[in-house]
Coordinates of C-alpha atoms and ligand atoms in Angstrom, one line a residue:
M1 CA 20.6 -10.4 4.9
K2 CA 19.4 -13.8 3.7
F3 CA 15.9 -14.7 2.4
Y4 CA 14.7 -18.3 2.1
V5 CA 11.4 -18.8 0.2
T6 CA 9.7 -22.1 -0.7
T7 CA 6.8 -23.3 -2.9
P8 CA 5.1 -26.6 -2.3
I9 CA 6.5 -29.3 -4.4
Y10 CA 4.0 -30.2 -7.0
Y11 CA 2.5 -33.7 -7.6
I12 CA 3.5 -34.6 -11.1
N13 CA 0.5 -36.7 -12.0
A14 CA -0.6 -33.7 -14.1
R15 CA 1.0 -30.9 -16.1
P16 CA 1.3 -27.6 -14.3
H17 CA -1.9 -25.4 -14.4
I18 CA -2.7 -21.9 -13.2
G19 CA -2.9 -23.0 -9.6
H20 CA 0.7 -24.3 -9.6
C21 CA 1.9 -21.3 -11.6
Y22 CA 0.3 -19.0 -9.1
T23 CA 2.4 -20.0 -6.1
T24 CA 5.6 -20.2 -8.2
I25 CA 5.1 -16.8 -9.7
A26 CA 4.4 -15.4 -6.2
A27 CA 7.6 -16.9 -4.9
D28 CA 9.5 -15.6 -7.9
C29 CA 8.2 -12.1 -7.3
L30 CA 9.4 -12.3 -3.6
S31 CA 12.8 -13.6 -4.7
R32 CA 13.4 -11.0 -7.3
Y33 CA 12.3 -8.2 -4.9
H34 CA 14.5 -9.4 -2.0
R35 CA 17.5 -9.8 -4.4
M36 CA 16.9 -6.3 -5.6
V37 CA 17.1 -4.9 -2.1
G38 CA 20.4 -6.7 -1.5
K39 CA 19.5 -10.0 0.1
D40 CA 21.1 -13.3 -0.5
V41 CA 18.1 -15.3 -1.8
F42 CA 17.4 -19.0 -1.8
F43 CA 14.3 -19.9 -3.7
L44 CA 13.3 -23.6 -3.5
T45 CA 10.8 -25.4 -5.6
G46 CA 10.4 -28.9 -7.0
T47 CA 8.3 -31.9 -7.6
D48 CA 6.6 -34.4 -5.3
E49 CA 7.2 -37.7 -7.0
H50 CA 6.1 -40.5 -4.6
G51 CA 2.8 -42.1 -3.5
D52 CA 0.1 -44.2 -5.0
K53 CA -1.3 -41.4 -7.1
I54 CA 1.9 -41.0 -9.1
A55 CA 2.4 -44.7 -9.5
Q56 CA -1.2 -45.0 -10.8
A57 CA -0.6 -42.2 -13.3
A58 CA 2.6 -43.9 -14.7
E59 CA 0.7 -47.2 -15.0
K60 CA -2.1 -45.5 -16.9
K61 CA 0.5 -44.1 -19.3
G62 CA 2.1 -47.5 -19.7
I63 CA 5.6 -46.4 -18.7
T64 CA 7.8 -47.1 -15.6
V65 CA 7.3 -44.7 -12.7
E66 CA 10.9 -43.6 -13.0
K67 CA 10.5 -42.6 -16.6
F68 CA 7.2 -40.9 -15.8
T69 CA 8.6 -38.9 -13.0
N70 CA 11.6 -37.7 -15.0
E71 CA 9.5 -36.7 -18.0
M72 CA 7.0 -34.8 -15.8
A73 CA 9.7 -33.0 -13.8
I74 CA 11.1 -31.8 -17.2
E75 CA 7.6 -30.5 -18.0
Y76 CA 7.6 -28.4 -14.8
K77 CA 11.1 -27.1 -15.4
K78 CA 10.1 -26.1 -18.9
M79 CA 7.1 -24.3 -17.6
W80 CA 9.2 -22.4 -15.1
Q81 CA 11.5 -21.4 -17.8
K82 CA 8.7 -20.1 -19.9
L83 CA 7.4 -18.2 -16.9
D84 CA 10.8 -16.6 -16.2
I85 CA 11.1 -18.2 -12.8
S86 CA 14.4 -17.6 -11.1
Y87 CA 14.5 -20.5 -8.7
T88 CA 17.8 -21.4 -7.0
R89 CA 17.1 -25.1 -6.5
F90 CA 14.7 -27.6 -8.0
I91 CA 14.2 -30.7 -5.8
Q92 CA 12.8 -34.0 -7.1
T93 CA 11.9 -36.2 -4.2
T94 CA 13.3 -39.2 -6.0
E95 CA 16.8 -37.8 -5.9
N96 CA 19.4 -39.3 -3.6
Q97 CA 20.1 -36.3 -1.5
H98 CA 16.5 -35.9 -0.6
Q99 CA 16.0 -39.7 0.1
D100 CA 19.0 -39.5 2.4
T101 CA 17.6 -36.5 4.2
V102 CA 14.3 -38.2 4.7
R103 CA 15.9 -41.3 6.2
A104 CA 18.2 -39.1 8.4
V105 CA 15.2 -37.2 9.8
F106 CA 13.2 -40.4 10.3
K107 CA 16.0 -42.0 12.2
K108 CA 16.6 -39.0 14.4
L109 CA 12.9 -38.9 15.3
M110 CA 13.0 -42.6 16.1
D111 CA 16.1 -42.2 18.2
N112 CA 14.3 -39.4 20.1
G113 CA 11.3 -41.5 20.7
D114 CA 9.1 -39.3 18.5
I115 CA 8.5 -42.1 16.1
Y116 CA 7.2 -45.4 17.4
M117 CA 5.7 -48.7 16.1
G118 CA 2.0 -49.2 16.2
Q119 CA -0.9 -50.3 14.0
Y120 CA -3.0 -48.1 11.7
S121 CA -6.6 -48.9 11.2
G122 CA -8.7 -46.5 9.2
Y123 CA -9.1 -45.0 5.8
Y124 CA -6.8 -43.6 3.2
C125 CA -7.6 -41.2 0.4
V126 CA -5.3 -41.7 -2.6
P127 CA -6.1 -38.4 -4.4
C128 CA -5.3 -36.4 -1.2
E129 CA -2.6 -38.9 -0.1
C130 CA -4.1 -38.6 3.4
F131 CA -5.0 -40.8 6.3
I132 CA -8.6 -40.3 7.6
P133 CA -9.6 -41.7 11.0
K134 CA -12.8 -43.8 11.2
T135 CA -14.4 -41.1 13.3
K136 CA -14.3 -38.6 10.4
I137 CA -16.1 -40.9 8.0
D138 CA -19.7 -41.6 7.4
Q139 CA -19.7 -45.4 7.6
S140 CA -22.8 -45.8 5.3
N141 CA -21.0 -44.0 2.5
P142 CA -17.2 -43.9 3.1
S143 CA -15.8 -41.0 1.1
C144 CA -13.1 -38.4 1.7
P145 CA -14.3 -35.5 3.8
D146 CA -12.0 -33.2 1.8
C147 CA -12.5 -34.2 -1.8
G148 CA -15.5 -36.5 -1.6
R149 CA -13.8 -39.3 -3.6
P150 CA -13.8 -43.0 -2.5
V151 CA -11.4 -44.0 0.2
K152 CA -9.8 -47.3 0.9
I153 CA -9.6 -49.2 4.2
I154 CA -6.1 -49.8 5.6
K155 CA -5.3 -52.0 8.6
E156 CA -1.6 -52.5 8.9
N157 CA 1.4 -52.2 11.2
S158 CA 2.8 -48.7 10.9
Y159 CA 5.3 -46.3 12.5
F160 CA 3.7 -43.2 14.0
F161 CA 5.0 -39.7 14.6
R162 CA 3.9 -38.4 18.1
L163 CA 2.0 -35.4 16.8
S164 CA -0.3 -35.4 19.9
K165 CA 2.7 -34.6 22.1
Y166 CA 3.1 -31.2 20.2
E167 CA -0.5 -30.0 20.8
K168 CA 0.5 -27.8 23.7
P169 CA 3.8 -26.6 22.4
L170 CA 2.1 -25.7 19.1
I171 CA -0.6 -23.6 20.8
E172 CA 2.0 -21.9 23.0
Y173 CA 4.1 -21.1 19.9
L174 CA 1.1 -19.7 18.0
D175 CA 0.3 -17.5 21.1
K176 CA 3.7 -16.1 21.1
N177 CA 4.2 -15.9 17.3
P178 CA 0.8 -15.3 15.8
G179 CA 2.4 -13.8 12.7
I180 CA 3.7 -17.2 11.6
I181 CA 0.3 -18.1 10.1
Q182 CA -0.8 -15.8 7.2
P183 CA -3.2 -14.3 6.3
A184 CA -4.0 -13.6 9.9
F185 CA -7.6 -14.7 9.4
R186 CA -6.4 -18.3 9.1
L187 CA -4.9 -18.4 12.5
D188 CA -8.1 -19.3 14.4
E189 CA -8.8 -22.1 11.9
V190 CA -5.3 -23.6 12.7
R191 CA -5.7 -23.1 16.4
N192 CA -9.1 -24.6 16.6
F193 CA -8.0 -27.6 14.7
I194 CA -5.2 -28.2 17.2
L195 CA -7.5 -27.6 20.1
Q196 CA -9.8 -30.4 18.9
G197 CA -7.0 -32.7 19.6
L198 CA -4.3 -34.1 17.4
N199 CA -3.9 -37.8 16.6
D200 CA -0.4 -39.3 16.2
L201 CA 0.4 -39.5 12.5
S202 CA 1.1 -42.7 10.6
V203 CA 4.3 -42.1 8.7
T204 CA 4.9 -45.3 6.9
R205 CA 2.9 -47.4 4.4
Q206 CA 3.2 -51.1 4.0
G207 CA 3.2 -53.2 0.8
P208 CA 4.1 -52.1 -2.7
V209 CA 3.8 -48.4 -2.2
W210 CA 6.0 -46.1 -4.4
G211 CA 8.1 -44.2 -1.9
I212 CA 11.3 -43.9 0.1
E213 CA 12.2 -47.0 2.0
S214 CA 12.0 -46.3 5.7
P215 CA 15.2 -46.8 7.8
T216 CA 13.4 -49.5 9.9
P217 CA 13.9 -53.3 10.0
E218 CA 10.5 -53.8 8.2
K219 CA 11.3 -51.9 4.9
Y220 CA 8.1 -49.9 4.7
S221 CA 7.6 -46.8 2.5
V222 CA 7.8 -43.4 4.2
Y223 CA 4.3 -41.7 4.0
V224 CA 4.4 -39.3 1.0
W225 CA 3.5 -36.2 3.0
F226 CA 6.2 -36.9 5.6
D227 CA 8.6 -37.3 2.8
A228 CA 7.4 -34.2 0.9
L229 CA 7.6 -31.8 3.9
I230 CA 11.2 -32.8 4.5
N231 CA 12.1 -31.3 1.1
Y232 CA 12.4 -27.9 2.8
L233 CA 15.2 -29.4 4.9
T234 CA 16.9 -31.0 1.9
G235 CA 16.9 -27.6 0.3
A236 CA 18.8 -26.3 3.4
E237 CA 21.2 -29.2 3.2
Y238 CA 20.1 -30.8 6.5
A239 CA 22.7 -33.2 7.8
D240 CA 23.6 -34.4 11.2
G241 CA 20.8 -32.4 12.8
R242 CA 22.0 -29.2 11.3
T243 CA 21.1 -27.0 8.3
N244 CA 22.9 -24.4 6.2
R245 CA 22.8 -20.6 6.8
F246 CA 19.5 -20.1 5.0
W247 CA 17.5 -21.9 7.7
P248 CA 14.8 -21.1 8.7
P249 CA 12.6 -20.3 5.7
D250 CA 11.5 -16.7 5.8
V251 CA 8.3 -17.3 3.8
Q252 CA 6.7 -20.6 2.9
L253 CA 3.9 -20.2 0.2
L254 CA 1.2 -22.7 -0.3
G255 CA -2.5 -23.1 -1.1
K256 CA -5.1 -23.1 1.6
D257 CA -5.9 -26.8 0.9
I258 CA -2.6 -27.8 2.3
L259 CA -2.4 -25.4 5.2
R260 CA -2.9 -28.0 7.9
F261 CA 0.1 -30.0 6.8
H262 CA 2.2 -26.9 6.8
A263 CA 0.9 -25.2 9.9
I264 CA 0.5 -28.2 12.2
I265 CA 2.4 -31.3 11.1
W266 CA 5.4 -29.5 9.7
P267 CA 6.1 -27.2 12.7
A268 CA 5.6 -30.2 15.0
M269 CA 8.3 -32.1 13.0
L270 CA 10.6 -29.1 13.3
M271 CA 10.0 -28.9 17.1
A272 CA 10.7 -32.6 17.4
L273 CA 14.0 -32.0 15.5
G274 CA 14.9 -29.0 17.6
L275 CA 15.0 -26.7 14.6
E276 CA 13.8 -23.1 14.3
L277 CA 10.3 -22.6 12.8
P278 CA 9.7 -20.7 9.6
G279 CA 9.0 -16.9 9.7
K280 CA 5.7 -17.0 7.7
I281 CA 3.5 -19.8 6.5
F282 CA 1.3 -18.1 3.9
A283 CA -1.8 -19.8 2.5
H284 CA -3.1 -18.3 -0.7
G285 CA -6.6 -18.8 -2.0
W286 CA -7.8 -20.8 -5.0
W287 CA -8.4 -19.9 -8.6
T288 CA -11.8 -21.0 -9.4
V289 CA -13.8 -21.4 -12.6
G290 CA -17.6 -21.2 -12.1
K291 CA -16.9 -21.0 -8.4
E292 CA -15.2 -24.5 -8.4
K293 CA -11.6 -24.9 -7.6
M294 CA -9.6 -25.3 -10.8
S295 CA -8.2 -28.8 -10.8
K296 CA -7.4 -31.6 -13.1
S297 CA -9.9 -33.9 -11.6
K298 CA -12.7 -31.4 -12.2
G299 CA -11.5 -30.9 -15.8
N300 CA -11.7 -27.1 -15.6
V301 CA -8.1 -26.2 -15.8
I302 CA -7.0 -23.2 -17.8
D303 CA -3.8 -23.9 -19.8
P304 CA -1.2 -21.3 -18.9
V305 CA 0.6 -21.9 -22.2
Y306 CA -2.4 -20.6 -24.1
L307 CA -2.4 -17.3 -22.2
I308 CA 1.4 -16.9 -22.3
D309 CA 1.6 -17.6 -26.0
N310 CA -1.2 -15.3 -26.9
F311 CA -0.6 -12.4 -24.5
G312 CA 2.9 -12.7 -23.2
V313 CA 4.4 -14.0 -20.0
D314 CA 4.3 -10.7 -18.1
G315 CA 0.6 -10.2 -18.8
F316 CA 0.0 -13.6 -17.2
R317 CA 2.3 -12.9 -14.2
Y318 CA 0.7 -9.5 -13.7
F319 CA -2.8 -10.7 -13.9
L320 CA -2.3 -13.4 -11.3
L321 CA -0.6 -11.2 -8.8
K322 CA -2.8 -8.1 -9.3
E323 CA -6.3 -9.4 -9.8
V324 CA -6.8 -10.9 -6.3
P325 CA -5.4 -9.9 -2.9
F326 CA -3.0 -12.8 -2.0
G327 CA -4.8 -15.0 0.4
L328 CA -8.3 -14.8 -1.1
D329 CA -10.0 -16.9 -3.8
G330 CA -10.2 -15.6 -7.3
E331 CA -12.6 -16.4 -10.1
Y332 CA -10.9 -16.7 -13.4
S333 CA -12.4 -15.7 -16.7
E334 CA -10.9 -14.6 -20.0
E335 CA -13.0 -11.5 -19.8
K336 CA -11.4 -10.5 -16.6
F337 CA -8.0 -11.2 -17.9
I338 CA -8.5 -9.1 -21.0
K339 CA -10.0 -6.2 -19.0
R340 CA -7.1 -6.1 -16.6
F341 CA -4.6 -6.4 -19.4
N342 CA -6.1 -3.7 -21.5
S343 CA -6.6 -1.2 -18.7
D344 CA -3.5 -1.6 -16.5
L345 CA -0.9 -2.8 -19.0
A346 CA -1.9 -1.6 -22.5
N347 CA -3.4 1.7 -21.4
D348 CA -1.7 2.9 -18.2
L349 CA 1.9 1.5 -18.4
G350 CA 2.2 0.8 -22.1
N351 CA 0.9 4.2 -23.1
L352 CA 3.0 6.1 -20.6
V353 CA 6.2 4.4 -22.0
N354 CA 5.1 4.7 -25.6
R355 CA 4.0 8.4 -25.4
T356 CA 7.1 9.4 -23.5
L357 CA 9.6 7.7 -25.8
N358 CA 7.7 9.0 -28.8
L359 CA 8.2 12.5 -27.5
V360 CA 11.9 11.9 -26.8
E361 CA 12.2 11.0 -30.5
K362 CA 10.1 13.8 -31.8
L363 CA 11.2 16.7 -29.6
F364 CA 14.8 15.7 -28.7
E365 CA 15.9 13.7 -31.7
G366 CA 16.0 10.6 -29.5
T367 CA 18.4 12.1 -26.9
I368 CA 17.1 11.3 -23.4
P369 CA 16.9 14.5 -21.2
D370 CA 18.8 14.5 -17.9
G371 CA 17.4 12.4 -15.1
F372 CA 15.4 14.7 -13.0
L373 CA 12.5 14.6 -10.5
S374 CA 10.6 17.6 -9.1
A375 CA 10.5 17.8 -5.3
E376 CA 6.9 16.7 -5.5
M377 CA 7.5 13.8 -7.7
E378 CA 10.5 12.8 -5.5
K379 CA 8.2 12.7 -2.5
L380 CA 5.8 10.5 -4.4
V381 CA 8.6 8.2 -5.5
D382 CA 9.9 7.8 -2.0
S383 CA 6.5 7.0 -0.5
V384 CA 5.9 4.5 -3.3
I385 CA 9.2 2.8 -2.7
A386 CA 8.6 2.7 1.1
N387 CA 5.1 1.3 0.7
V388 CA 6.1 -1.3 -1.8
D389 CA 8.7 -2.5 0.6
R390 CA 6.3 -2.8 3.5
L391 CA 3.7 -4.5 1.3
I392 CA 6.0 -7.0 -0.2
N393 CA 7.2 -7.9 3.2
D394 CA 3.6 -8.5 4.1
V395 CA 3.3 -10.6 0.9
A396 CA 0.6 -8.3 -0.4
F397 CA 1.3 -8.3 -4.2
S398 CA -1.9 -6.7 -5.4
E399 CA -1.6 -3.8 -3.0
A400 CA 2.1 -3.3 -3.8
L401 CA 1.2 -3.1 -7.5
A402 CA -1.5 -0.6 -6.8
E403 CA 1.2 1.6 -5.2
I404 CA 3.3 1.4 -8.3
W405 CA 0.3 2.3 -10.4
K406 CA 0.0 5.6 -8.4
L407 CA 3.2 6.7 -9.9
I408 CA 2.2 5.6 -13.4
S409 CA -1.1 7.5 -13.1
E410 CA 0.7 10.6 -11.8
L411 CA 3.1 10.6 -14.8
N412 CA 0.2 10.0 -17.2
R413 CA -1.6 12.9 -15.6
L414 CA 1.5 15.1 -15.9
L415 CA 1.8 14.4 -19.6
D416 CA -1.9 15.2 -20.1
S417 CA -1.7 18.5 -18.2
E418 CA 1.7 19.8 -19.4
K419 CA 1.2 18.7 -23.0
P420 CA 4.9 18.8 -23.8
W421 CA 4.1 18.4 -27.5
N422 CA 2.5 21.8 -27.4
S423 CA 4.4 23.7 -24.8
S424 CA 7.6 25.8 -24.4
P425 CA 10.8 23.9 -24.9
E426 CA 11.6 24.4 -21.3
T427 CA 8.4 22.9 -20.0
A428 CA 8.7 20.1 -22.6
K429 CA 12.2 19.2 -21.4
R430 CA 11.2 19.3 -17.7
T431 CA 8.1 17.2 -18.3
I432 CA 9.8 14.6 -20.4
A433 CA 12.8 14.4 -18.0
Q434 CA 10.3 13.6 -15.2
C435 CA 8.6 11.0 -17.2
V436 CA 11.7 9.2 -18.3
S437 CA 13.1 9.3 -14.8
G438 CA 9.8 8.0 -13.5
I439 CA 9.7 5.2 -16.0
S440 CA 13.2 4.2 -15.2
L441 CA 12.2 3.8 -11.5
I442 CA 9.0 2.0 -12.5
S443 CA 11.1 -0.4 -14.5
L444 CA 12.8 -1.4 -11.2
L445 CA 9.6 -1.5 -9.2
I446 CA 7.8 -3.7 -11.7
Y447 CA 10.8 -6.0 -12.2
P448 CA 9.8 -8.6 -9.6
T449 CA 6.4 -9.0 -11.2
M450 CA 7.3 -8.4 -14.9
P451 CA 11.0 -9.0 -15.5
E452 CA 10.6 -9.2 -19.3
T453 CA 8.9 -5.8 -19.5
S454 CA 11.7 -4.3 -17.4
R455 CA 14.3 -5.7 -19.7
K456 CA 12.4 -4.2 -22.7
I457 CA 12.3 -0.8 -21.0
W458 CA 16.0 -0.9 -20.2
K459 CA 16.7 -1.5 -23.8
M460 CA 14.5 1.3 -24.9
L461 CA 16.1 3.7 -22.4
N462 CA 19.5 2.4 -23.4
I463 CA 20.3 1.5 -19.8
E464 CA 22.8 -1.3 -19.3
I465 CA 21.8 -3.3 -16.2
Q466 CA 23.3 -6.6 -15.1
E467 CA 20.4 -8.5 -14.0
D468 CA 22.0 -10.2 -11.1
K469 CA 22.9 -6.8 -9.8
V470 CA 19.6 -5.0 -10.2
T471 CA 19.1 -2.7 -7.2
L472 CA 16.2 -0.7 -6.2
N473 CA 17.4 2.8 -5.8
K474 CA 17.4 6.2 -7.5
K475 CA 20.9 5.7 -8.9
I476 CA 19.3 4.5 -12.1
L477 CA 18.5 8.2 -12.8
R478 CA 22.2 8.8 -13.4
L479 CA 22.3 6.2 -16.1
L480 CA 19.8 8.2 -18.3
S481 CA 21.2 11.5 -19.1
G482 CA 22.3 12.3 -22.6
K483 CA 21.9 8.8 -24.0
K484 CA 20.2 8.0 -27.3
S485 CA 17.0 6.0 -26.7
G486 CA 16.9 2.6 -28.2
K487 CA 14.4 1.2 -30.6
R488 CA 10.8 1.8 -29.5
E489 CA 8.6 -1.2 -29.1
I490 CA 5.0 -1.6 -28.1
L491 CA 5.1 -3.3 -24.6
F492 CA 1.5 -4.5 -24.5
M493 CA -0.7 -4.7 -27.6
R494 CA -4.3 -4.0 -26.7
I495 CA -6.4 -7.1 -26.9
K496 CA -9.4 -6.7 -29.2
T497 CA -12.7 -7.9 -27.9
Ligands
MSP1 N1 2.5 -32.3 -3.3 C1 1.7 -31.6 -2.5 C2 2.5 -30.5 -1.8 C3 3.6 -31.0 -0.9 S1 4.5 -29.7 -0.3 C4 5.5 -30.3 0.9 C5 0.5 -30.9 -3.3 N2 0.7 -30.8 -4.6 S2 -0.3 -30.2 -5.6 O1 0.3 -30.3 -6.9 O2 -1.6 -30.9 -5.5 O3 -0.6 -28.8 -5.2 C6 0.4 -27.9 -5.1 C7 -0.1 -26.5 -4.8 O4 -0.9 -26.0 -5.9 C8 -0.9 -26.3 -3.6 O5 -0.4 -25.2 -2.8 C9 -2.3 -26.0 -4.1 O6 -3.0 -25.2 -3.2 C10 -2.0 -25.3 -5.4 N3 -3.1 -25.3 -6.3 C11 -3.6 -26.4 -6.9 N4 -4.8 -26.0 -7.5 C12 -5.0 -24.7 -7.2 C13 -6.0 -23.7 -7.7 N5 -7.0 -24.0 -8.4 N6 -5.8 -22.4 -7.3 C14 -4.7 -22.0 -6.6 N7 -3.8 -22.9 -6.1 C15 -4.1 -24.3 -6.2 O7 -0.5 -30.6 -2.7

């Protein structure tokens, strides 16, 4: 009954943009859903604070790297608060517990013989914080095969992790557990990469590199990706080769650009440590603008604060999770945002709630009729709840939301066809009772995606719900009968174009 979900830890050389918000909102949606069905949830996120890139950003700002990392971590925390993110633990890789975990892991792998001393000679891309072997570089124009930016040459003594030793075990594991890599279409990409042959991975850097000191006689810095991946173990309180009861992660969310680190290096590290592998490693797509990945370096980032301040946090959360099936790329435009907001939120959901509560006021003097569902509606509700459960377990947010919208559409259709404002009192009562009951269930179903909207609906329906005890079941219907509805408020104001 536990659920452990992680986001990548974000590089703090820049303020959070839509790409970072995307993964974190997705993890929040999973966390809230799994809490709602009674699981003990551990939701881990944080910031990746080491490496040349961060040191350079601090230097550019003219402040110490310690001051810089602390200031930027606060920016991230503020953003998550603004976005209603219910994380359990926020890790900063500069914190002591994490540094100790990294050294403990490093030491264990050295003791096992999985880390050994050698010499690295090749290239390094600072923006990607990634080693690139000579064979992957065009010598006449040495640039990073991933991001195209200049690379630097490194020739230094280094400790290596025996990644090559895990080629066969990784392939065998993927054959037996193909579901670990999600979406399924990414599995071949991972498998082919492994089959091309894995090089041992340099896991230390020499010289003045901003990082965790390695537990070796030479006092090198631990390679930033090796340090970063271990945060998932710090979260699970790794010590003396053991973790707490949340291990292994059930779902690890990340963008497709960092799938190889998570689908190859990370599982190999866990195999070397003798720990269980995660349930699902899910790579989502990119938000693009003009078909280019949204990123600070391209200067095409959309500021989430602008969207949240203008259209509300839930409009933003909903758009990101609904617009694109999780796993595929999505092109962002304000036009798309407005269209989605107006049709699904202002029109479908907003109107349903507004019309229904307006009728409760007009026809029943604000007294909510008994919670009631017709047999037909009950069937629909049950199928929606079951499908949402299946789809959220498949990490298919957009499809799960489409299921919930079936119920919203059906209730809107019922209002249109039964016309309670113009029907017999009996029909009016029956219709409004159905709609109020439906809305109360919808308030639970949308809660993982739009918690603020659920809170507003609970207020309007005068339902008292303790948020840490929200449960997804039909018992909410019992809380409705005979109550006076609360003050009506417009949930989503139509955006004028
Ligand atoms: N620090 C590493 C992760 C270490 S995890 C052990 C890192 N950080 S990052 O800040 O560059 O990126 C974090 C996440 O944001 C990645 O999953 C990345 O895919 C995601 N996004 C960054 N830009 C994005 C878009 N434009 N669209 C969607 N997500 C993208 O990598």
